[in-house]
Amino acid sequence: MVMFSQLRRFDLSDEQGARSNLTDLGIALLDADYPPVTRLFFLNAQNKKRSLPWNQVREVDLKARRIRVRDLEQAQSESTDSMAKEVLLGDDVLDALVLDLQNRRATRANDLWLEQEKDQFVLRAADTSFGAILRRLTRGRYGRVAKSALYDWKYVEFLRGDPDAVRNGEGYHLRVARLPPGEIARLTDLLPYLHASELITLLPDDKAVDTLEALSPERQLQVFEELEEEQAITLLTLMAPDIAADLLGRLPTKVMRRYLNQLPETQGERLIELLRYPEDTVGGIMTNDVVCARASLTVAKAREKLREPLKKPDFVYSIYIVNNEKSRQLRGMISLRDLITADDELRMEEIMDPYLTTLNPLSPASEAAYKVIDSHVAALPVVGDEGQLLGIVTVDAAIAQVAPAIWRTQAPRIFS
Amino acid sequence: MKKKGTVEGLEPVERLDVKALPSAPRSIGGGLRVNIRGRSVQLRGLHRSPTGLLRWLAILGPGLIATSAGNDAGGIATYSQAGAKFGYDLIWVMVILTLSFAVVQEMCARLGAATGRGLLDLIRERFGIGWALFAVVIILIANAGVTVSEFVGIGAAMELMGVSKYIAIPVGAVLIWYLVIFGSYSKVEKILLLMTLVFFAYPVAAFMAHPNWGEVAHGAFIPTFRADPAYLFLIVGLLGTTLTPYIQIFQQSSLVEKGVARRHYGPERIDAYVGAVFSNLMSISMIIATAATLYVVGKRDIESAADAARALEPVVGNAATLLFGVGLLGATLLAGAVLPLATAYAVSEAFGVPKGVNLDFRRGKVFFSLFTALIVIGAGLALIPNVPVMQLLVGVQVLNGVLLPIILVFILLLINDKRLTGDLKNTRRNNVLAFGTLILITTAVVVMLGGQLLELLGVHVFGA
């Protein structure tokens, strides 16, 4: 094992006796936990940057501090295609902002720990201690390696601060995706927006959506706008309609129109509907992705019919009972528990609760928010002039409306 | 089907007269008519930033506040000294500096928006740990110097109100420390900002003192050079206090904080320009006001805050001392809190250690230590007895001026790095202006330092 700061000062020579100075190492940031060193970079006699693949290395002598390669003259100049995909230890990783998943913080890689695995060197850990800074400044004289300051590369997430880099087919090991979305969101808050955007690009779509939803509106917009159009539309489609509508409403009009036109029919219409209400009204904070069932259905039939619809929306805790799916005249509500426990042959209108507090889409948002919170239910339905169900205001949306701004992004969205 | 007079929640929902329910604001207008999916819809839920007059108010408001707050103890001392010592002669420096300041401020804003990162972060990532450490040391020296000057200012302001500085400075330091660490600072900040509004008396004073506008114009547009070390010293002081390194770091991180993304940078450009021009107009009015009251009556050297306060006499008469004291106290307390805090943030960020006042002390050791150390050093040095206040304040600005070219070189290298800034890279015009500024400042600093060095060796290049 060797620190990168030391390795970089090793003597580089070839079998013909030619010598040179090592400048950097390229690694393959693949799906593997510990990326292998694939290429070495050095300055040739003309002070030009050259590179050799790692398989040209004959021997690495850690004691004598030297690396021997077969032939330095066979080196390629910088601009080959394979180069573009490579990440450089010195230029890119060292000193970069990395996520330390063990401590859930952003930190900087002050030094890197490489381990020899047969003929290969792999990146094993990042050193984030002040000792590492001292080591680099004193050319290795001081600053001993403290094991406690080494963070296993497996739990370090390296980001380049360039969302485009990922699209070029860079591979990453994505342990960060295993965390709950709220925690990923808090971690991205520690990153500059380009890094955050890169992270969202890397996440699987469902995780990316949940993470985006957990960001503050300003940050969400900033991160979202750096995404590529195709991914942006995918995420908008999966997003809770109320959050997606708020996000779209903040985009420049031209972009918003383009996205609305490209979204799939259902989600597109939902978002347009929500965008018609001013931000400070009930319509502005409601969501219209609601599960409905016809009043005349039997419980058994409803269970069968609702199996598919219940898979998609975020809010599934209440099922709203309507006259028929077309006019959506609101008649009552049943809970998911009712649906599961009630007798098969009963009809929905027999088990539903018809006594509902409803909201008007145009009444002030904050007033309605208190109504939702005071009523201690997960959501209240929003009903139009003709008695038709338009959507619901969830308790999460209500809290977001009345909570102080600092608090808002921290508040979890539990029900939607 | 619906019956009037039914009570919500007590009758089945289908029997309610929904129209009669809440007292809703039915008439909502506005919104935007957009053609989407083959039909035209009126969208009212759009979140749009203000345009037209509102947009200008949104720019000018924060700009004005930043301007009045940006005039800290060192700035007021330097501008006052310039006015008292050389009358209107140095205004041309400020006129040139307005252009430079606007260009540099805009570059920093752009760098912030393009990268989403602070200046020290970028230095660390692009130039490695050695250069980052170098920059950190420069910033620490410059900012510690300015912090000292803020505490000197706190002392001077309180002495104008009859409180000994040996009481005022320690109390001020403890107060700042406590408020920032334990939270209620953001509330106090508004009061402090209000106090600094006093300085808007300067532009008024500049008019009411009836300066000779011919001479003002002459001083503003015709550069004069004097073979006087004090003249050069003040020029570097003016450079240092106008283009202070910390203002640039602020400018960049404020854009990052605001969350301005690179594709929305465009309108921010105007904010940066307006802020720079405003702040320099204020500075020029300070020079004019002091020149018209002190220089013309032969009071050529400002020795204390009380002297500087006399520039406000044309407006408020005998209340000048008190009013000046209030403004100075507000400005210095504000800067005395913000500077150590921002420095601690920037340095922690460059080293990748946890930062923020919300951390507990164990996790934020480096951050809190830096913040505390800066306040202790600032207040401690300010307490040294018999320090010539004005000389110290101006001296710190000169130090800033000397360190400025180094920071500017970093900024210029970073903003011209296409890998970082992409489309927001410097244009050629920007580069010409920025390099011009750099050469101007470097020349002034080198000439001044050279002069001072020769002076020490007993060679008088500048005459008496």
PDB file of N, CA, C and O in Angstrom, chain A residues 171-233:
ATOM      1  N   GLY A 171     -18.697   5.349 -15.497  1.00  0.00           N
ATOM      2  CA  GLY A 171     -19.298   4.403 -14.571  1.00  0.00           C
ATOM      3  C   GLY A 171     -19.019   4.814 -13.142  1.00  0.00           C
ATOM      4  O   GLY A 171     -17.991   5.382 -12.851  1.00  0.00           O
ATOM      5  N   TYR A 172     -19.929   4.554 -12.285  1.00  0.00           N
ATOM      6  CA  TYR A 172     -19.728   4.860 -10.876  1.00  0.00           C
ATOM      7  C   TYR A 172     -20.242   3.699 -10.042  1.00  0.00           C
ATOM      8  O   TYR A 172     -21.135   2.985 -10.462  1.00  0.00           O
ATOM      9  N   HIS A 173     -19.681   3.532  -8.878  1.00  0.00           N
ATOM     10  CA  HIS A 173     -20.302   2.608  -7.936  1.00  0.00           C
ATOM     11  C   HIS A 173     -21.223   3.473  -7.090  1.00  0.00           C
ATOM     12  O   HIS A 173     -20.820   4.486  -6.556  1.00  0.00           O
ATOM     13  N   LEU A 174     -22.472   3.155  -7.014  1.00  0.00           N
ATOM     14  CA  LEU A 174     -23.406   4.090  -6.408  1.00  0.00           C
ATOM     15  C   LEU A 174     -23.941   3.561  -5.094  1.00  0.00           C
ATOM     16  O   LEU A 174     -25.052   3.050  -5.023  1.00  0.00           O
ATOM     17  N   ARG A 175     -23.166   3.694  -4.059  1.00  0.00           N
ATOM     18  CA  ARG A 175     -23.669   3.258  -2.773  1.00  0.00           C
ATOM     19  C   ARG A 175     -24.641   4.265  -2.191  1.00  0.00           C
ATOM     20  O   ARG A 175     -25.514   3.928  -1.422  1.00  0.00           O
ATOM     21  N   VAL A 176     -24.461   5.511  -2.606  1.00  0.00           N
ATOM     22  CA  VAL A 176     -25.300   6.564  -2.047  1.00  0.00           C
ATOM     23  C   VAL A 176     -26.778   6.285  -2.337  1.00  0.00           C
ATOM     24  O   VAL A 176     -27.657   6.645  -1.559  1.00  0.00           O
ATOM     25  N   ALA A 177     -27.052   5.561  -3.424  1.00  0.00           N
ATOM     26  CA  ALA A 177     -28.435   5.277  -3.794  1.00  0.00           C
ATOM     27  C   ALA A 177     -29.137   4.374  -2.788  1.00  0.00           C
ATOM     28  O   ALA A 177     -30.353   4.244  -2.807  1.00  0.00           O
ATOM     29  N   ARG A 178     -28.362   3.755  -1.910  1.00  0.00           N
ATOM     30  CA  ARG A 178     -29.000   2.879  -0.922  1.00  0.00           C
ATOM     31  C   ARG A 178     -29.602   3.652   0.233  1.00  0.00           C
ATOM     32  O   ARG A 178     -30.391   3.108   0.997  1.00  0.00           O
ATOM     33  N   LEU A 179     -29.207   4.902   0.373  1.00  0.00           N
ATOM     34  CA  LEU A 179     -29.733   5.706   1.480  1.00  0.00           C
ATOM     35  C   LEU A 179     -31.172   6.114   1.188  1.00  0.00           C
ATOM     36  O   LEU A 179     -31.582   6.175   0.034  1.00  0.00           O
ATOM     37  N   PRO A 180     -31.948   6.436   2.240  1.00  0.00           N
ATOM     38  CA  PRO A 180     -33.291   6.954   1.993  1.00  0.00           C
ATOM     39  C   PRO A 180     -33.211   8.315   1.307  1.00  0.00           C
ATOM     40  O   PRO A 180     -32.249   9.053   1.529  1.00  0.00           O
ATOM     41  N   PRO A 181     -34.217   8.619   0.453  1.00  0.00           N
ATOM     42  CA  PRO A 181     -34.135   9.826  -0.377  1.00  0.00           C
ATOM     43  C   PRO A 181     -33.908  11.108   0.434  1.00  0.00           C
ATOM     44  O   PRO A 181     -33.195  11.993  -0.027  1.00  0.00           O
ATOM     45  N   GLY A 182     -34.525  11.188   1.611  1.00  0.00           N
ATOM     46  CA  GLY A 182     -34.343  12.390   2.419  1.00  0.00           C
ATOM     47  C   GLY A 182     -32.884  12.599   2.768  1.00  0.00           C
ATOM     48  O   GLY A 182     -32.368  13.709   2.749  1.00  0.00           O
ATOM     49  N   GLU A 183     -32.219  11.498   3.053  1.00  0.00           N
ATOM     50  CA  GLU A 183     -30.816  11.612   3.432  1.00  0.00           C
ATOM     51  C   GLU A 183     -29.945  11.977   2.230  1.00  0.00           C
ATOM     52  O   GLU A 183     -29.005  12.762   2.347  1.00  0.00           O
ATOM     53  N   ILE A 184     -30.286  11.423   1.075  1.00  0.00           N
ATOM     54  CA  ILE A 184     -29.547  11.814  -0.131  1.00  0.00           C
ATOM     55  C   ILE A 184     -29.744  13.308  -0.387  1.00  0.00           C
ATOM     56  O   ILE A 184     -28.803  14.019  -0.729  1.00  0.00           O
ATOM     57  N   ALA A 185     -30.990  13.766  -0.168  1.00  0.00           N
ATOM     58  CA  ALA A 185     -31.275  15.188  -0.398  1.00  0.00           C
ATOM     59  C   ALA A 185     -30.429  16.053   0.526  1.00  0.00           C
ATOM     60  O   ALA A 185     -29.867  17.064   0.102  1.00  0.00           O
ATOM     61  N   ARG A 186     -30.337  15.684   1.802  1.00  0.00           N
ATOM     62  CA  ARG A 186     -29.531  16.480   2.750  1.00  0.00           C
ATOM     63  C   ARG A 186     -28.065  16.456   2.341  1.00  0.00           C
ATOM     64  O   ARG A 186     -27.353  17.435   2.470  1.00  0.00           O
ATOM     65  N   LEU A 187     -27.603  15.309   1.825  1.00  0.00           N
ATOM     66  CA  LEU A 187     -26.214  15.221   1.366  1.00  0.00           C
ATOM     67  C   LEU A 187     -25.977  16.122   0.159  1.00  0.00           C
ATOM     68  O   LEU A 187     -24.960  16.798   0.074  1.00  0.00           O
ATOM     69  N   THR A 188     -26.939  16.143  -0.760  1.00  0.00           N
ATOM     70  CA  THR A 188     -26.736  16.988  -1.938  1.00  0.00           C
ATOM     71  C   THR A 188     -26.766  18.469  -1.554  1.00  0.00           C
ATOM     72  O   THR A 188     -26.194  19.293  -2.241  1.00  0.00           O
ATOM     73  N   ASP A 189     -27.433  18.785  -0.429  1.00  0.00           N
ATOM     74  CA  ASP A 189     -27.417  20.169   0.036  1.00  0.00           C
ATOM     75  C   ASP A 189     -25.999  20.627   0.370  1.00  0.00           C
ATOM     76  O   ASP A 189     -25.718  21.821   0.400  1.00  0.00           O
ATOM     77  N   LEU A 190     -25.137  19.670   0.672  1.00  0.00           N
ATOM     78  CA  LEU A 190     -23.762  20.004   1.018  1.00  0.00           C
ATOM     79  C   LEU A 190     -22.896  20.217  -0.227  1.00  0.00           C
ATOM     80  O   LEU A 190     -21.741  20.580  -0.134  1.00  0.00           O
ATOM     81  N   LEU A 191     -23.472  19.945  -1.383  1.00  0.00           N
ATOM     82  CA  LEU A 191     -22.682  19.991  -2.612  1.00  0.00           C
ATOM     83  C   LEU A 191     -23.043  21.204  -3.452  1.00  0.00           C
ATOM     84  O   LEU A 191     -24.164  21.684  -3.401  1.00  0.00           O
ATOM     85  N   PRO A 192     -22.096  21.692  -4.268  1.00  0.00           N
ATOM     86  CA  PRO A 192     -22.432  22.707  -5.259  1.00  0.00           C
ATOM     87  C   PRO A 192     -23.469  22.150  -6.228  1.00  0.00           C
ATOM     88  O   PRO A 192     -23.554  20.936  -6.399  1.00  0.00           O
ATOM     89  N   TYR A 193     -24.243  23.045  -6.874  1.00  0.00           N
ATOM     90  CA  TYR A 193     -25.396  22.545  -7.625  1.00  0.00           C
ATOM     91  C   TYR A 193     -25.012  21.646  -8.785  1.00  0.00           C
ATOM     92  O   TYR A 193     -25.772  20.757  -9.155  1.00  0.00           O
ATOM     93  N   LEU A 194     -23.847  21.861  -9.372  1.00  0.00           N
ATOM     94  CA  LEU A 194     -23.461  21.007 -10.497  1.00  0.00           C
ATOM     95  C   LEU A 194     -23.175  19.582 -10.019  1.00  0.00           C
ATOM     96  O   LEU A 194     -23.515  18.613 -10.688  1.00  0.00           O
ATOM     97  N   HIS A 195     -22.541  19.466  -8.846  1.00  0.00           N
ATOM     98  CA  HIS A 195     -22.304  18.151  -8.269  1.00  0.00           C
ATOM     99  C   HIS A 195     -23.631  17.478  -7.925  1.00  0.00           C
ATOM    100  O   HIS A 195     -23.823  16.290  -8.171  1.00  0.00           O
ATOM    101  N   ALA A 196     -24.531  18.265  -7.339  1.00  0.00           N
ATOM    102  CA  ALA A 196     -25.839  17.723  -6.951  1.00  0.00           C
ATOM    103  C   ALA A 196     -26.582  17.202  -8.172  1.00  0.00           C
ATOM    104  O   ALA A 196     -27.193  16.137  -8.153  1.00  0.00           O
ATOM    105  N   SER A 197     -26.495  17.973  -9.249  1.00  0.00           N
ATOM    106  CA  SER A 197     -27.172  17.587 -10.473  1.00  0.00           C
ATOM    107  C   SER A 197     -26.575  16.304 -11.036  1.00  0.00           C
ATOM    108  O   SER A 197     -27.291  15.427 -11.523  1.00  0.00           O
ATOM    109  N   GLU A 198     -25.259  16.212 -10.957  1.00  0.00           N
ATOM    110  CA  GLU A 198     -24.576  15.006 -11.413  1.00  0.00           C
ATOM    111  C   GLU A 198     -25.073  13.795 -10.632  1.00  0.00           C
ATOM    112  O   GLU A 198     -25.336  12.731 -11.187  1.00  0.00           O
ATOM    113  N   LEU A 199     -25.224  13.986  -9.328  1.00  0.00           N
ATOM    114  CA  LEU A 199     -25.680  12.893  -8.473  1.00  0.00           C
ATOM    115  C   LEU A 199     -27.084  12.448  -8.865  1.00  0.00           C
ATOM    116  O   LEU A 199     -27.359  11.250  -8.974  1.00  0.00           O
ATOM    117  N   ILE A 200     -27.967  13.424  -9.119  1.00  0.00           N
ATOM    118  CA  ILE A 200     -29.327  13.086  -9.531  1.00  0.00           C
ATOM    119  C   ILE A 200     -29.300  12.317 -10.851  1.00  0.00           C
ATOM    120  O   ILE A 200     -30.029  11.354 -11.049  1.00  0.00           O
ATOM    121  N   THR A 201     -28.437  12.744 -11.754  1.00  0.00           N
ATOM    122  CA  THR A 201     -28.313  12.049 -13.037  1.00  0.00           C
ATOM    123  C   THR A 201     -27.938  10.592 -12.840  1.00  0.00           C
ATOM    124  O   THR A 201     -28.381   9.710 -13.574  1.00  0.00           O
ATOM    125  N   LEU A 202     -27.098  10.355 -11.826  1.00  0.00           N
ATOM    126  CA  LEU A 202     -26.592   9.008 -11.601  1.00  0.00           C
ATOM    127  C   LEU A 202     -27.593   8.089 -10.922  1.00  0.00           C
ATOM    128  O   LEU A 202     -27.551   6.878 -11.071  1.00  0.00           O
ATOM    129  N   LEU A 203     -28.502   8.668 -10.149  1.00  0.00           N
ATOM    130  CA  LEU A 203     -29.426   7.845  -9.367  1.00  0.00           C
ATOM    131  C   LEU A 203     -30.431   7.153 -10.268  1.00  0.00           C
ATOM    132  O   LEU A 203     -30.794   7.682 -11.320  1.00  0.00           O
ATOM    133  N   PRO A 204     -30.919   5.978  -9.854  1.00  0.00           N
ATOM    134  CA  PRO A 204     -32.029   5.359 -10.585  1.00  0.00           C
ATOM    135  C   PRO A 204     -33.243   6.288 -10.520  1.00  0.00           C
ATOM    136  O   PRO A 204     -33.407   7.018  -9.544  1.00  0.00           O
ATOM    137  N   ASP A 205     -34.092   6.240 -11.556  1.00  0.00           N
ATOM    138  CA  ASP A 205     -35.147   7.237 -11.674  1.00  0.00           C
ATOM    139  C   ASP A 205     -36.033   7.385 -10.444  1.00  0.00           C
ATOM    140  O   ASP A 205     -36.330   8.494 -10.016  1.00  0.00           O
ATOM    141  N   ASP A 206     -36.464   6.256  -9.861  1.00  0.00           N
ATOM    142  CA  ASP A 206     -37.402   6.386  -8.736  1.00  0.00           C
ATOM    143  C   ASP A 206     -36.731   7.061  -7.541  1.00  0.00           C
ATOM    144  O   ASP A 206     -37.327   7.861  -6.845  1.00  0.00           O
ATOM    145  N   LYS A 207     -35.446   6.747  -7.340  1.00  0.00           N
ATOM    146  CA  LYS A 207     -34.709   7.369  -6.247  1.00  0.00           C
ATOM    147  C   LYS A 207     -34.467   8.852  -6.544  1.00  0.00           C
ATOM    148  O   LYS A 207     -34.568   9.712  -5.667  1.00  0.00           O
ATOM    149  N   ALA A 208     -34.168   9.122  -7.804  1.00  0.00           N
ATOM    150  CA  ALA A 208     -33.908  10.503  -8.203  1.00  0.00           C
ATOM    151  C   ALA A 208     -35.139  11.365  -7.968  1.00  0.00           C
ATOM    152  O   ALA A 208     -35.047  12.489  -7.488  1.00  0.00           O
ATOM    153  N   VAL A 209     -36.319  10.816  -8.295  1.00  0.00           N
ATOM    154  CA  VAL A 209     -37.561  11.568  -8.101  1.00  0.00           C
ATOM    155  C   VAL A 209     -37.775  11.873  -6.632  1.00  0.00           C
ATOM    156  O   VAL A 209     -38.036  13.018  -6.245  1.00  0.00           O
ATOM    157  N   ASP A 210     -37.643  10.853  -5.790  1.00  0.00           N
ATOM    158  CA  ASP A 210     -37.867  11.063  -4.361  1.00  0.00           C
ATOM    159  C   ASP A 210     -36.869  12.062  -3.794  1.00  0.00           C
ATOM    160  O   ASP A 210     -37.211  12.878  -2.935  1.00  0.00           O
ATOM    161  N   THR A 211     -35.636  11.991  -4.258  1.00  0.00           N
ATOM    162  CA  THR A 211     -34.618  12.922  -3.775  1.00  0.00           C
ATOM    163  C   THR A 211     -34.943  14.341  -4.206  1.00  0.00           C
ATOM    164  O   THR A 211     -34.903  15.277  -3.411  1.00  0.00           O
ATOM    165  N   LEU A 212     -35.298  14.492  -5.483  1.00  0.00           N
ATOM    166  CA  LEU A 212     -35.671  15.818  -5.991  1.00  0.00           C
ATOM    167  C   LEU A 212     -36.828  16.403  -5.191  1.00  0.00           C
ATOM    168  O   LEU A 212     -36.835  17.576  -4.836  1.00  0.00           O
ATOM    169  N   GLU A 213     -37.812  15.549  -4.894  1.00  0.00           N
ATOM    170  CA  GLU A 213     -38.986  16.029  -4.159  1.00  0.00           C
ATOM    171  C   GLU A 213     -38.607  16.525  -2.765  1.00  0.00           C
ATOM    172  O   GLU A 213     -39.264  17.379  -2.206  1.00  0.00           O
ATOM    173  N   ALA A 214     -37.525  15.967  -2.215  1.00  0.00           N
ATOM    174  CA  ALA A 214     -37.135  16.332  -0.851  1.00  0.00           C
ATOM    175  C   ALA A 214     -36.258  17.582  -0.801  1.00  0.00           C
ATOM    176  O   ALA A 214     -35.892  18.033   0.272  1.00  0.00           O
ATOM    177  N   LEU A 215     -35.916  18.140  -1.969  1.00  0.00           N
ATOM    178  CA  LEU A 215     -35.085  19.350  -1.979  1.00  0.00           C
ATOM    179  C   LEU A 215     -35.946  20.597  -1.811  1.00  0.00           C
ATOM    180  O   LEU A 215     -37.145  20.572  -2.091  1.00  0.00           O
ATOM    181  N   SER A 216     -35.339  21.676  -1.373  1.00  0.00           N
ATOM    182  CA  SER A 216     -36.071  22.932  -1.269  1.00  0.00           C
ATOM    183  C   SER A 216     -36.388  23.426  -2.680  1.00  0.00           C
ATOM    184  O   SER A 216     -35.651  23.117  -3.617  1.00  0.00           O
ATOM    185  N   PRO A 217     -37.476  24.185  -2.863  1.00  0.00           N
ATOM    186  CA  PRO A 217     -37.891  24.582  -4.212  1.00  0.00           C
ATOM    187  C   PRO A 217     -36.791  25.270  -5.024  1.00  0.00           C
ATOM    188  O   PRO A 217     -36.621  24.976  -6.203  1.00  0.00           O
ATOM    189  N   GLU A 218     -36.015  26.143  -4.382  1.00  0.00           N
ATOM    190  CA  GLU A 218     -34.979  26.874  -5.122  1.00  0.00           C
ATOM    191  C   GLU A 218     -33.901  25.912  -5.616  1.00  0.00           C
ATOM    192  O   GLU A 218     -33.470  25.950  -6.759  1.00  0.00           O
ATOM    193  N   ARG A 219     -33.475  25.069  -4.701  1.00  0.00           N
ATOM    194  CA  ARG A 219     -32.440  24.103  -5.004  1.00  0.00           C
ATOM    195  C   ARG A 219     -32.921  23.110  -6.070  1.00  0.00           C
ATOM    196  O   ARG A 219     -32.199  22.752  -6.990  1.00  0.00           O
ATOM    197  N   GLN A 220     -34.168  22.688  -5.912  1.00  0.00           N
ATOM    198  CA  GLN A 220     -34.779  21.745  -6.845  1.00  0.00           C
ATOM    199  C   GLN A 220     -34.700  22.289  -8.266  1.00  0.00           C
ATOM    200  O   GLN A 220     -34.270  21.599  -9.181  1.00  0.00           O
ATOM    201  N   LEU A 221     -35.071  23.546  -8.408  1.00  0.00           N
ATOM    202  CA  LEU A 221     -35.076  24.185  -9.714  1.00  0.00           C
ATOM    203  C   LEU A 221     -33.667  24.219 -10.290  1.00  0.00           C
ATOM    204  O   LEU A 221     -33.425  23.853 -11.433  1.00  0.00           O
ATOM    205  N   GLN A 222     -32.727  24.627  -9.436  1.00  0.00           N
ATOM    206  CA  GLN A 222     -31.338  24.767  -9.861  1.00  0.00           C
ATOM    207  C   GLN A 222     -30.769  23.429 -10.344  1.00  0.00           C
ATOM    208  O   GLN A 222     -30.114  23.358 -11.380  1.00  0.00           O
ATOM    209  N   VAL A 223     -31.048  22.389  -9.581  1.00  0.00           N
ATOM    210  CA  VAL A 223     -30.535  21.069  -9.913  1.00  0.00           C
ATOM    211  C   VAL A 223     -31.245  20.514 -11.146  1.00  0.00           C
ATOM    212  O   VAL A 223     -30.634  19.965 -12.054  1.00  0.00           O
ATOM    213  N   PHE A 224     -32.552  20.704 -11.191  1.00  0.00           N
ATOM    214  CA  PHE A 224     -33.373  20.152 -12.263  1.00  0.00           C
ATOM    215  C   PHE A 224     -32.982  20.734 -13.622  1.00  0.00           C
ATOM    216  O   PHE A 224     -32.948  20.032 -14.627  1.00  0.00           O
ATOM    217  N   GLU A 225     -32.690  22.024 -13.637  1.00  0.00           N
ATOM    218  CA  GLU A 225     -32.412  22.680 -14.913  1.00  0.00           C
ATOM    219  C   GLU A 225     -31.123  22.200 -15.560  1.00  0.00           C
ATOM    220  O   GLU A 225     -30.904  22.434 -16.737  1.00  0.00           O
ATOM    221  N   GLU A 226     -30.249  21.572 -14.766  1.00  0.00           N
ATOM    222  CA  GLU A 226     -29.007  21.077 -15.341  1.00  0.00           C
ATOM    223  C   GLU A 226     -29.182  19.688 -15.958  1.00  0.00           C
ATOM    224  O   GLU A 226     -28.275  19.172 -16.597  1.00  0.00           O
ATOM    225  N   LEU A 227     -30.340  19.067 -15.745  1.00  0.00           N
ATOM    226  CA  LEU A 227     -30.553  17.720 -16.258  1.00  0.00           C
ATOM    227  C   LEU A 227     -30.820  17.759 -17.756  1.00  0.00           C
ATOM    228  O   LEU A 227     -31.271  18.762 -18.301  1.00  0.00           O
ATOM    229  N   GLU A 228     -30.547  16.640 -18.376  1.00  0.00           N
ATOM    230  CA  GLU A 228     -30.830  16.543 -19.797  1.00  0.00           C
ATOM    231  C   GLU A 228     -32.333  16.366 -20.005  1.00  0.00           C
ATOM    232  O   GLU A 228     -33.008  15.773 -19.173  1.00  0.00           O
ATOM    233  N   GLU A 229     -32.822  16.876 -21.134  1.00  0.00           N
ATOM    234  CA  GLU A 229     -34.262  16.925 -21.355  1.00  0.00           C
ATOM    235  C   GLU A 229     -34.949  15.567 -21.167  1.00  0.00           C
ATOM    236  O   GLU A 229     -35.986  15.470 -20.521  1.00  0.00           O
ATOM    237  N   GLU A 230     -34.340  14.547 -21.687  1.00  0.00           N
ATOM    238  CA  GLU A 230     -34.972  13.228 -21.636  1.00  0.00           C
ATOM    239  C   GLU A 230     -35.190  12.784 -20.180  1.00  0.00           C
ATOM    240  O   GLU A 230     -36.269  12.343 -19.801  1.00  0.00           O
ATOM    241  N   GLN A 231     -34.140  12.959 -19.383  1.00  0.00           N
ATOM    242  CA  GLN A 231     -34.268  12.572 -17.981  1.00  0.00           C
ATOM    243  C   GLN A 231     -35.234  13.507 -17.252  1.00  0.00           C
ATOM    244  O   GLN A 231     -36.037  13.065 -16.428  1.00  0.00           O
ATOM    245  N   ALA A 232     -35.177  14.765 -17.591  1.00  0.00           N
ATOM    246  CA  ALA A 232     -36.057  15.738 -16.945  1.00  0.00           C
ATOM    247  C   ALA A 232     -37.513  15.330 -17.126  1.00  0.00           C
ATOM    248  O   ALA A 232     -38.311  15.375 -16.184  1.00  0.00           O
ATOM    249  N   ILE A 233     -37.856  14.910 -18.346  1.00  0.00           N
ATOM    250  CA  ILE A 233     -39.249  14.537 -18.617  1.00  0.00           C
ATOM    251  C   ILE A 233     -39.621  13.250 -17.888  1.00  0.00           C
ATOM    252  O   ILE A 233     -40.706  13.135 -17.313  1.00  0.00           O
TER     253      ILE A 233
END
